[in-house]
Amino acid sequence: MKIFVTGASGWIGTAVVPDLINAGHDVVGLARSDDAAAALRVMGAQVVRGSIDDVDVLRAAAAAADGVIHLAFRHDIAFSGGFVEAAQSDRRAIEAFGDALSGSGSPLVIASGVVGLTANTAGAIPTELDGHTVNPNPTPAQAGPEARRANAEFTLSLADRGIRSAVVRLAPTCHGPGDQGFMASIVGIARAAGVSGYLGDGSNRWPATHRLDAAKLFRLALEHAPAGSTLHAVAEEGVRIGDVAAVIARQLDIPLVSVAPDDAGGHFTFLAGLIGLDSPVSSARTRELTGWNPTQPGLLADLESGHYFRG
């Protein structure tokens, strides 16, 4: 198939594009810059120049393709106070894809997340069936992650328009060599503070996935997922943050310490609101539905390999 990919030169996209090409697909990637375009060509992809806000470009590229994987999101403004604007930009892009693919039966796969997901049943671990009570057509007052979750629900609703739509919810850490996300930030905080910290007793858990395993799931969703599917790119249901901090302490040869909740802001800075989340998530239904079988190193093994600590 000929697949149009947004966010093709990003952290997940640079794993998705080679995976698609190696599986025999032709890839057309969206590129905002000359550097991004050059990187895509090196990977063997064709290039469409433009940004996520160029809805006419997006619509035309989707119409010329056999399917779309939408990974782009305006993180540059989302994490500097503009999350509503970023979510609105994301919604316009998804609407453009819906217009282009309507009635085609073609796949549309978008990226979302599992952070903040809660189970419908108290005390249960959230599954792919949870988190679908969000209004897919939010009011302007609905801000932040809620608006992005609404975009995912809107994407699923496109199944009613003859589109094989699917949402892949990513773990908060998609780790691997070159990662500049949450794990790299936690390592940087520990290095700067001279201690590796965890909140409370460190028993809270984060789900995790190697980015190469996440890329494989996007391809499987594109190839096989039924219309209206929600999938979890979660290789490890929950990794204890205390265990993460212990590996970091060992690798940096610094003390391992418990940080009191009242001191979280001072130590963990922008991660203070996230570091204490206990958010295990299941991917059992995803594996059964798609045959996804993660094979890359787990988070602790990836940290132990040392690449987060070089340079």
mmCIF file of C-alpha atoms in Angstrom:
data_model
loop_
_atom_site.group_PDB
_atom_site.id
_atom_site.type_symbol
_atom_site.label_atom_id
_atom_site.label_comp_id
_atom_site.label_asym_id
_atom_site.label_seq_id
_atom_site.Cartn_x
_atom_site.Cartn_y
_atom_site.Cartn_z
ATOM 1 C CA MET A 1 0.000 0.000 0.000
ATOM 2 C CA LYS A 2 0.950 3.624 -0.450
ATOM 3 C CA ILE A 3 0.861 5.143 3.052
ATOM 4 C CA PHE A 4 0.876 8.837 3.970
ATOM 5 C CA VAL A 5 2.566 9.455 7.334
ATOM 6 C CA THR A 6 2.503 12.680 9.337
ATOM 7 C CA GLY A 7 5.150 13.130 12.004
ATOM 8 C CA ALA A 8 7.292 10.902 9.810
ATOM 9 C CA SER A 9 10.562 12.525 10.886
ATOM 10 C CA GLY A 10 9.730 12.442 14.610
ATOM 11 C CA TRP A 11 10.679 10.024 17.385
ATOM 12 C CA ILE A 12 8.033 7.413 16.587
ATOM 13 C CA GLY A 13 7.801 8.281 12.894
ATOM 14 C CA THR A 14 11.454 7.485 12.207
ATOM 15 C CA ALA A 15 10.762 3.975 13.475
ATOM 16 C CA VAL A 16 7.392 3.610 11.717
ATOM 17 C CA VAL A 17 8.647 4.635 8.265
ATOM 18 C CA PRO A 18 11.425 1.987 7.979
ATOM 19 C CA ASP A 19 9.101 -0.657 9.428
ATOM 20 C CA LEU A 20 6.497 0.107 6.763
ATOM 21 C CA ILE A 21 9.076 0.115 3.960
ATOM 22 C CA ASN A 22 10.628 -3.148 5.140
ATOM 23 C CA ALA A 23 7.145 -4.687 5.061
ATOM 24 C CA GLY A 24 6.768 -3.710 1.394
ATOM 25 C CA HIS A 25 4.727 -0.513 1.685
ATOM 26 C CA ASP A 26 5.445 2.726 -0.173
ATOM 27 C CA VAL A 27 5.676 5.675 2.211
ATOM 28 C CA VAL A 28 4.995 9.351 1.648
ATOM 29 C CA GLY A 29 6.036 11.471 4.620
ATOM 30 C CA LEU A 30 5.020 14.990 5.601
ATOM 31 C CA ALA A 31 8.033 17.272 6.103
ATOM 32 C CA ARG A 32 8.073 20.831 7.424
ATOM 33 C CA SER A 33 11.787 21.482 6.833
ATOM 34 C CA ASP A 34 14.607 20.689 4.441
ATOM 35 C CA ASP A 35 16.300 18.580 7.133
ATOM 36 C CA ALA A 36 13.152 16.531 7.702
ATOM 37 C CA ALA A 37 12.694 16.029 3.960
ATOM 38 C CA ALA A 38 16.309 14.894 3.570
ATOM 39 C CA ALA A 39 15.979 12.436 6.470
ATOM 40 C CA LEU A 40 12.848 10.912 4.937
ATOM 41 C CA ARG A 41 14.509 10.463 1.565
ATOM 42 C CA VAL A 42 17.454 8.714 3.220
ATOM 43 C CA MET A 43 14.963 6.282 4.768
ATOM 44 C CA GLY A 44 13.526 5.588 1.309
ATOM 45 C CA ALA A 45 10.309 7.597 1.632
ATOM 46 C CA GLN A 46 8.783 10.099 -0.743
ATOM 47 C CA VAL A 47 8.157 13.601 0.599
ATOM 48 C CA VAL A 48 5.234 16.010 0.752
ATOM 49 C CA ARG A 49 6.219 19.440 2.026
ATOM 50 C CA GLY A 50 3.935 21.114 4.524
ATOM 51 C CA SER A 51 2.791 21.152 8.140
ATOM 52 C CA ILE A 52 -0.082 19.741 10.142
ATOM 53 C CA ASP A 53 -1.861 23.084 9.675
ATOM 54 C CA ASP A 54 -1.824 22.821 5.853
ATOM 55 C CA VAL A 55 -5.172 21.031 5.664
ATOM 56 C CA ASP A 56 -5.404 21.220 1.867
ATOM 57 C CA VAL A 57 -2.006 19.520 1.595
ATOM 58 C CA LEU A 58 -3.086 16.866 4.096
ATOM 59 C CA ARG A 59 -6.374 16.217 2.306
ATOM 60 C CA ALA A 60 -4.702 15.856 -1.091
ATOM 61 C CA ALA A 61 -1.948 13.583 0.213
ATOM 62 C CA ALA A 62 -4.472 11.348 1.978
ATOM 63 C CA ALA A 63 -6.677 11.149 -1.104
ATOM 64 C CA ALA A 64 -3.675 10.000 -3.161
ATOM 65 C CA ALA A 65 -2.757 7.286 -0.637
ATOM 66 C CA ASP A 66 -4.152 3.897 0.318
ATOM 67 C CA GLY A 67 -4.005 4.724 4.016
ATOM 68 C CA VAL A 68 -2.838 7.284 6.585
ATOM 69 C CA ILE A 69 -0.845 7.078 9.808
ATOM 70 C CA HIS A 70 -1.171 10.341 11.729
ATOM 71 C CA LEU A 71 1.616 10.807 14.282
ATOM 72 C CA ALA A 72 2.154 14.568 14.179
ATOM 73 C CA PHE A 73 1.101 16.762 17.092
ATOM 74 C CA ARG A 74 2.180 20.309 17.863
ATOM 75 C CA HIS A 75 4.125 19.503 21.012
ATOM 76 C CA ASP A 76 6.052 22.755 20.550
ATOM 77 C CA ILE A 77 3.003 24.770 21.578
ATOM 78 C CA ALA A 78 1.191 22.103 23.607
ATOM 79 C CA PHE A 79 3.769 22.131 26.401
ATOM 80 C CA SER A 80 4.194 25.906 26.459
ATOM 81 C CA GLY A 81 0.611 26.747 27.351
ATOM 82 C CA GLY A 82 -1.035 26.131 23.986
ATOM 83 C CA PHE A 83 -2.498 22.631 24.403
ATOM 84 C CA VAL A 84 -5.966 23.740 23.275
ATOM 85 C CA GLU A 85 -4.555 25.246 20.093
ATOM 86 C CA ALA A 86 -2.500 22.089 19.456
ATOM 87 C CA ALA A 87 -5.559 19.875 19.949
ATOM 88 C CA GLN A 88 -7.613 22.047 17.603
ATOM 89 C CA SER A 89 -4.893 21.807 14.959
ATOM 90 C CA ASP A 90 -4.896 18.033 15.416
ATOM 91 C CA ARG A 91 -8.685 17.935 15.006
ATOM 92 C CA ARG A 92 -8.574 19.892 11.737
ATOM 93 C CA ALA A 93 -6.010 17.442 10.369
ATOM 94 C CA ILE A 94 -8.140 14.418 11.325
ATOM 95 C CA GLU A 95 -11.210 16.022 9.767
ATOM 96 C CA ALA A 96 -9.238 16.537 6.543
ATOM 97 C CA PHE A 97 -8.267 12.866 6.519
ATOM 98 C CA GLY A 98 -11.881 11.927 7.135
ATOM 99 C CA ASP A 99 -12.999 13.976 4.149
ATOM 100 C CA ALA A 100 -10.348 12.417 1.904
ATOM 101 C CA LEU A 101 -10.906 8.791 2.936
ATOM 102 C CA SER A 102 -14.679 8.762 3.428
ATOM 103 C CA GLY A 103 -16.291 5.700 1.855
ATOM 104 C CA SER A 104 -12.968 4.204 0.773
ATOM 105 C CA GLY A 105 -12.568 1.491 3.412
ATOM 106 C CA SER A 106 -8.965 2.688 3.741
ATOM 107 C CA PRO A 107 -7.152 2.670 7.085
ATOM 108 C CA LEU A 108 -6.639 5.787 9.198
ATOM 109 C CA VAL A 109 -4.468 5.182 12.266
ATOM 110 C CA ILE A 110 -3.724 7.961 14.745
ATOM 111 C CA ALA A 111 -1.557 8.231 17.844
ATOM 112 C CA SER A 112 -3.017 8.931 21.261
ATOM 113 C CA GLY A 113 -1.917 8.115 24.815
ATOM 114 C CA VAL A 114 -2.717 6.073 27.924
ATOM 115 C CA VAL A 115 -1.698 8.704 30.503
ATOM 116 C CA GLY A 116 -4.607 9.407 32.811
ATOM 117 C CA LEU A 117 -6.631 6.440 31.569
ATOM 118 C CA THR A 118 -8.895 4.983 34.238
ATOM 119 C CA ALA A 119 -10.850 1.738 34.273
ATOM 120 C CA ASN A 120 -14.626 1.702 34.181
ATOM 121 C CA THR A 121 -14.489 -0.871 37.011
ATOM 122 C CA ALA A 122 -13.012 0.383 40.273
ATOM 123 C CA GLY A 123 -9.668 -1.226 41.079
ATOM 124 C CA ALA A 124 -9.241 -2.817 37.665
ATOM 125 C CA ILE A 125 -6.343 -2.233 35.301
ATOM 126 C CA PRO A 126 -7.528 -0.113 32.333
ATOM 127 C CA THR A 127 -7.956 -1.888 29.000
ATOM 128 C CA GLU A 128 -8.656 -0.864 25.424
ATOM 129 C CA LEU A 129 -12.370 -0.826 26.286
ATOM 130 C CA ASP A 130 -11.919 1.983 28.828
ATOM 131 C CA GLY A 131 -11.722 5.723 28.261
ATOM 132 C CA HIS A 132 -14.452 6.044 25.645
ATOM 133 C CA THR A 133 -16.888 8.266 27.537
ATOM 134 C CA VAL A 134 -15.330 11.462 26.170
ATOM 135 C CA ASN A 135 -17.542 13.648 23.999
ATOM 136 C CA PRO A 136 -16.084 13.351 20.457
ATOM 137 C CA ASN A 137 -17.307 16.879 19.705
ATOM 138 C CA PRO A 138 -15.996 18.941 22.629
ATOM 139 C CA THR A 139 -16.822 22.546 23.360
ATOM 140 C CA PRO A 140 -14.026 25.153 23.208
ATOM 141 C CA ALA A 141 -13.996 25.111 27.008
ATOM 142 C CA GLN A 142 -12.742 21.524 27.061
ATOM 143 C CA ALA A 143 -8.995 21.927 27.313
ATOM 144 C CA GLY A 144 -5.783 19.989 27.416
ATOM 145 C CA PRO A 145 -5.609 16.193 27.200
ATOM 146 C CA GLU A 146 -9.415 15.958 27.283
ATOM 147 C CA ALA A 147 -9.574 17.693 23.908
ATOM 148 C CA ARG A 148 -6.994 15.315 22.443
ATOM 149 C CA ARG A 149 -8.892 12.313 23.775
ATOM 150 C CA ALA A 150 -11.971 13.757 22.071
ATOM 151 C CA ASN A 151 -10.007 13.740 18.801
ATOM 152 C CA ALA A 152 -9.337 10.033 19.271
ATOM 153 C CA GLU A 153 -13.039 9.364 19.820
ATOM 154 C CA PHE A 154 -13.855 11.381 16.704
ATOM 155 C CA THR A 155 -11.383 9.252 14.761
ATOM 156 C CA LEU A 156 -13.110 6.078 15.923
ATOM 157 C CA SER A 157 -16.462 7.523 14.840
ATOM 158 C CA LEU A 158 -15.154 7.771 11.265
ATOM 159 C CA ALA A 159 -15.773 4.026 10.997
ATOM 160 C CA ASP A 160 -19.385 5.045 10.350
ATOM 161 C CA ARG A 161 -18.189 6.873 7.228
ATOM 162 C CA GLY A 162 -16.553 3.846 5.645
ATOM 163 C CA ILE A 163 -13.052 4.403 7.035
ATOM 164 C CA ARG A 164 -11.084 1.649 8.794
ATOM 165 C CA SER A 165 -10.132 3.946 11.644
ATOM 166 C CA ALA A 166 -7.993 2.938 14.616
ATOM 167 C CA VAL A 167 -6.375 4.659 17.580
ATOM 168 C CA VAL A 168 -3.034 3.507 18.992
ATOM 169 C CA ARG A 169 -2.597 4.691 22.569
ATOM 170 C CA LEU A 170 1.078 5.076 23.385
ATOM 171 C CA ALA A 171 2.734 4.487 26.748
ATOM 172 C CA PRO A 172 4.147 7.638 28.409
ATOM 173 C CA THR A 173 7.652 6.365 27.781
ATOM 174 C CA CYS A 174 8.508 4.982 24.356
ATOM 175 C CA HIS A 175 12.138 4.320 25.118
ATOM 176 C CA GLY A 176 15.197 3.451 23.071
ATOM 177 C CA PRO A 177 18.511 4.900 21.849
ATOM 178 C CA GLY A 178 18.051 8.571 20.989
ATOM 179 C CA ASP A 179 15.073 9.096 23.313
ATOM 180 C CA GLN A 180 14.715 12.728 24.420
ATOM 181 C CA GLY A 181 11.410 12.228 26.251
ATOM 182 C CA PHE A 182 10.422 11.526 29.835
ATOM 183 C CA MET A 183 13.148 8.969 30.602
ATOM 184 C CA ALA A 184 15.870 11.246 29.293
ATOM 185 C CA SER A 185 14.386 14.082 31.364
ATOM 186 C CA ILE A 186 14.361 11.956 34.531
ATOM 187 C CA VAL A 187 18.010 11.048 33.938
ATOM 188 C CA GLY A 188 18.827 14.732 33.376
ATOM 189 C CA ILE A 189 17.091 15.747 36.603
ATOM 190 C CA ALA A 190 19.036 13.111 38.557
ATOM 191 C CA ARG A 191 22.336 14.168 37.000
ATOM 192 C CA ALA A 192 21.714 17.835 37.833
ATOM 193 C CA ALA A 193 20.524 17.130 41.389
ATOM 194 C CA GLY A 194 23.287 14.644 42.195
ATOM 195 C CA VAL A 195 20.697 12.171 43.511
ATOM 196 C CA SER A 196 18.258 9.835 41.797
ATOM 197 C CA GLY A 197 14.828 10.381 43.262
ATOM 198 C CA TYR A 198 11.481 8.652 43.350
ATOM 199 C CA LEU A 199 8.284 9.889 44.971
ATOM 200 C CA GLY A 200 7.131 8.328 48.243
ATOM 201 C CA ASP A 201 7.953 4.625 48.355
ATOM 202 C CA GLY A 202 8.526 4.388 44.590
ATOM 203 C CA SER A 203 5.880 1.709 44.104
ATOM 204 C CA ASN A 204 3.880 3.654 41.516
ATOM 205 C CA ARG A 205 4.065 2.248 37.997
ATOM 206 C CA TRP A 206 4.346 3.591 34.465
ATOM 207 C CA PRO A 207 3.570 1.502 31.381
ATOM 208 C CA ALA A 208 6.433 1.362 28.896
ATOM 209 C CA THR A 209 7.222 0.345 25.324
ATOM 210 C CA HIS A 210 10.326 0.335 23.174
ATOM 211 C CA ARG A 211 9.758 2.639 20.202
ATOM 212 C CA LEU A 212 10.544 -0.146 17.695
ATOM 213 C CA ASP A 213 7.787 -2.281 19.200
ATOM 214 C CA ALA A 214 5.420 0.710 19.071
ATOM 215 C CA ALA A 215 6.268 1.203 15.394
ATOM 216 C CA LYS A 216 5.418 -2.415 14.665
ATOM 217 C CA LEU A 217 1.982 -1.971 16.231
ATOM 218 C CA PHE A 218 1.210 1.028 14.036
ATOM 219 C CA ARG A 219 1.930 -1.132 10.990
ATOM 220 C CA LEU A 220 -0.178 -4.011 12.283
ATOM 221 C CA ALA A 221 -3.037 -1.595 12.983
ATOM 222 C CA LEU A 222 -2.762 -0.253 9.451
ATOM 223 C CA GLU A 223 -2.768 -3.739 7.945
ATOM 224 C CA HIS A 224 -5.219 -5.618 10.133
ATOM 225 C CA ALA A 225 -7.147 -3.630 12.749
ATOM 226 C CA PRO A 226 -10.933 -3.646 12.322
ATOM 227 C CA ALA A 227 -12.704 -0.316 11.904
ATOM 228 C CA GLY A 228 -13.189 1.505 15.188
ATOM 229 C CA SER A 229 -10.348 -0.287 17.025
ATOM 230 C CA THR A 230 -8.532 1.068 20.057
ATOM 231 C CA LEU A 231 -5.106 -0.486 20.609
ATOM 232 C CA HIS A 232 -2.549 -0.149 23.388
ATOM 233 C CA ALA A 233 1.137 0.127 22.502
ATOM 234 C CA VAL A 234 2.056 -1.109 25.974
ATOM 235 C CA ALA A 235 4.770 -3.761 26.162
ATOM 236 C CA GLU A 236 5.124 -3.584 29.959
ATOM 237 C CA GLU A 237 1.961 -3.108 31.982
ATOM 238 C CA GLY A 238 3.695 -1.112 34.694
ATOM 239 C CA VAL A 239 7.323 -0.517 35.671
ATOM 240 C CA ARG A 240 7.945 0.712 39.211
ATOM 241 C CA ILE A 241 9.415 4.215 39.219
ATOM 242 C CA GLY A 242 11.470 3.253 42.264
ATOM 243 C CA ASP A 243 13.132 0.558 40.138
ATOM 244 C CA VAL A 244 13.763 3.102 37.371
ATOM 245 C CA ALA A 245 15.383 5.458 39.882
ATOM 246 C CA ALA A 246 17.543 2.622 41.224
ATOM 247 C CA VAL A 247 18.992 1.882 37.774
ATOM 248 C CA ILE A 248 19.667 5.591 37.219
ATOM 249 C CA ALA A 249 21.424 5.847 40.594
ATOM 250 C CA ARG A 250 23.598 2.878 39.755
ATOM 251 C CA GLN A 251 24.457 4.105 36.268
ATOM 252 C CA LEU A 252 25.321 7.633 37.460
ATOM 253 C CA ASP A 253 26.924 6.404 40.714
ATOM 254 C CA ILE A 254 24.800 8.758 42.807
ATOM 255 C CA PRO A 255 22.593 8.187 45.890
ATOM 256 C CA LEU A 256 19.076 6.812 45.551
ATOM 257 C CA VAL A 257 16.609 8.891 47.576
ATOM 258 C CA SER A 258 12.902 9.135 48.322
ATOM 259 C CA VAL A 259 11.465 12.575 47.622
ATOM 260 C CA ALA A 260 8.647 13.778 49.854
ATOM 261 C CA PRO A 261 5.460 14.806 48.001
ATOM 262 C CA ASP A 262 5.822 18.384 49.276
ATOM 263 C CA ASP A 263 9.276 18.560 47.685
ATOM 264 C CA ALA A 264 8.267 17.089 44.301
ATOM 265 C CA GLY A 265 8.093 20.442 42.527
ATOM 266 C CA GLY A 266 11.549 21.469 43.631
ATOM 267 C CA HIS A 267 13.161 18.180 42.638
ATOM 268 C CA PHE A 268 11.227 16.946 39.614
ATOM 269 C CA THR A 269 10.340 20.410 38.207
ATOM 270 C CA PHE A 270 7.960 20.036 35.222
ATOM 271 C CA LEU A 271 7.570 16.290 35.872
ATOM 272 C CA ALA A 272 6.264 16.803 39.417
ATOM 273 C CA GLY A 273 2.669 16.200 38.373
ATOM 274 C CA LEU A 274 3.478 13.008 36.490
ATOM 275 C CA ILE A 275 6.246 11.246 38.391
ATOM 276 C CA GLY A 276 3.908 9.958 41.098
ATOM 277 C CA LEU A 277 1.199 8.599 38.802
ATOM 278 C CA ASP A 278 0.341 4.954 39.299
ATOM 279 C CA SER A 279 -0.960 4.088 35.844
ATOM 280 C CA PRO A 280 -0.621 0.408 34.871
ATOM 281 C CA VAL A 281 -2.389 -0.410 31.593
ATOM 282 C CA SER A 282 -3.218 -3.697 29.853
ATOM 283 C CA SER A 283 -2.578 -4.506 26.190
ATOM 284 C CA ALA A 284 -3.979 -8.046 26.240
ATOM 285 C CA ARG A 285 -6.809 -7.256 23.814
ATOM 286 C CA THR A 286 -4.385 -5.554 21.417
ATOM 287 C CA ARG A 287 -2.138 -8.617 21.296
ATOM 288 C CA GLU A 288 -5.090 -10.932 20.734
ATOM 289 C CA LEU A 289 -6.569 -8.746 17.995
ATOM 290 C CA THR A 290 -3.390 -7.947 16.037
ATOM 291 C CA GLY A 291 -0.855 -10.627 16.971
ATOM 292 C CA TRP A 292 1.465 -7.921 18.295
ATOM 293 C CA ASN A 293 4.357 -9.462 20.199
ATOM 294 C CA PRO A 294 6.896 -6.980 21.609
ATOM 295 C CA THR A 295 10.444 -8.280 21.238
ATOM 296 C CA GLN A 296 12.661 -5.310 22.155
ATOM 297 C CA PRO A 297 14.325 -4.766 25.560
ATOM 298 C CA GLY A 298 12.129 -3.670 28.459
ATOM 299 C CA LEU A 299 12.566 -0.280 30.105
ATOM 300 C CA LEU A 300 14.900 -1.364 32.912
ATOM 301 C CA ALA A 301 17.067 -3.410 30.541
ATOM 302 C CA ASP A 302 17.193 -0.464 28.140
ATOM 303 C CA LEU A 303 18.321 1.829 30.953
ATOM 304 C CA GLU A 304 20.917 -0.724 32.060
ATOM 305 C CA SER A 305 22.361 -0.797 28.528
ATOM 306 C CA GLY A 306 23.791 2.660 29.200
ATOM 307 C CA HIS A 307 22.806 4.737 26.183
ATOM 308 C CA TYR A 308 20.776 7.173 28.312
ATOM 309 C CA PHE A 309 23.938 8.050 30.241
ATOM 310 C CA ARG A 310 26.448 8.691 27.452
ATOM 311 C CA GLY A 311 27.438 12.159 26.323
#
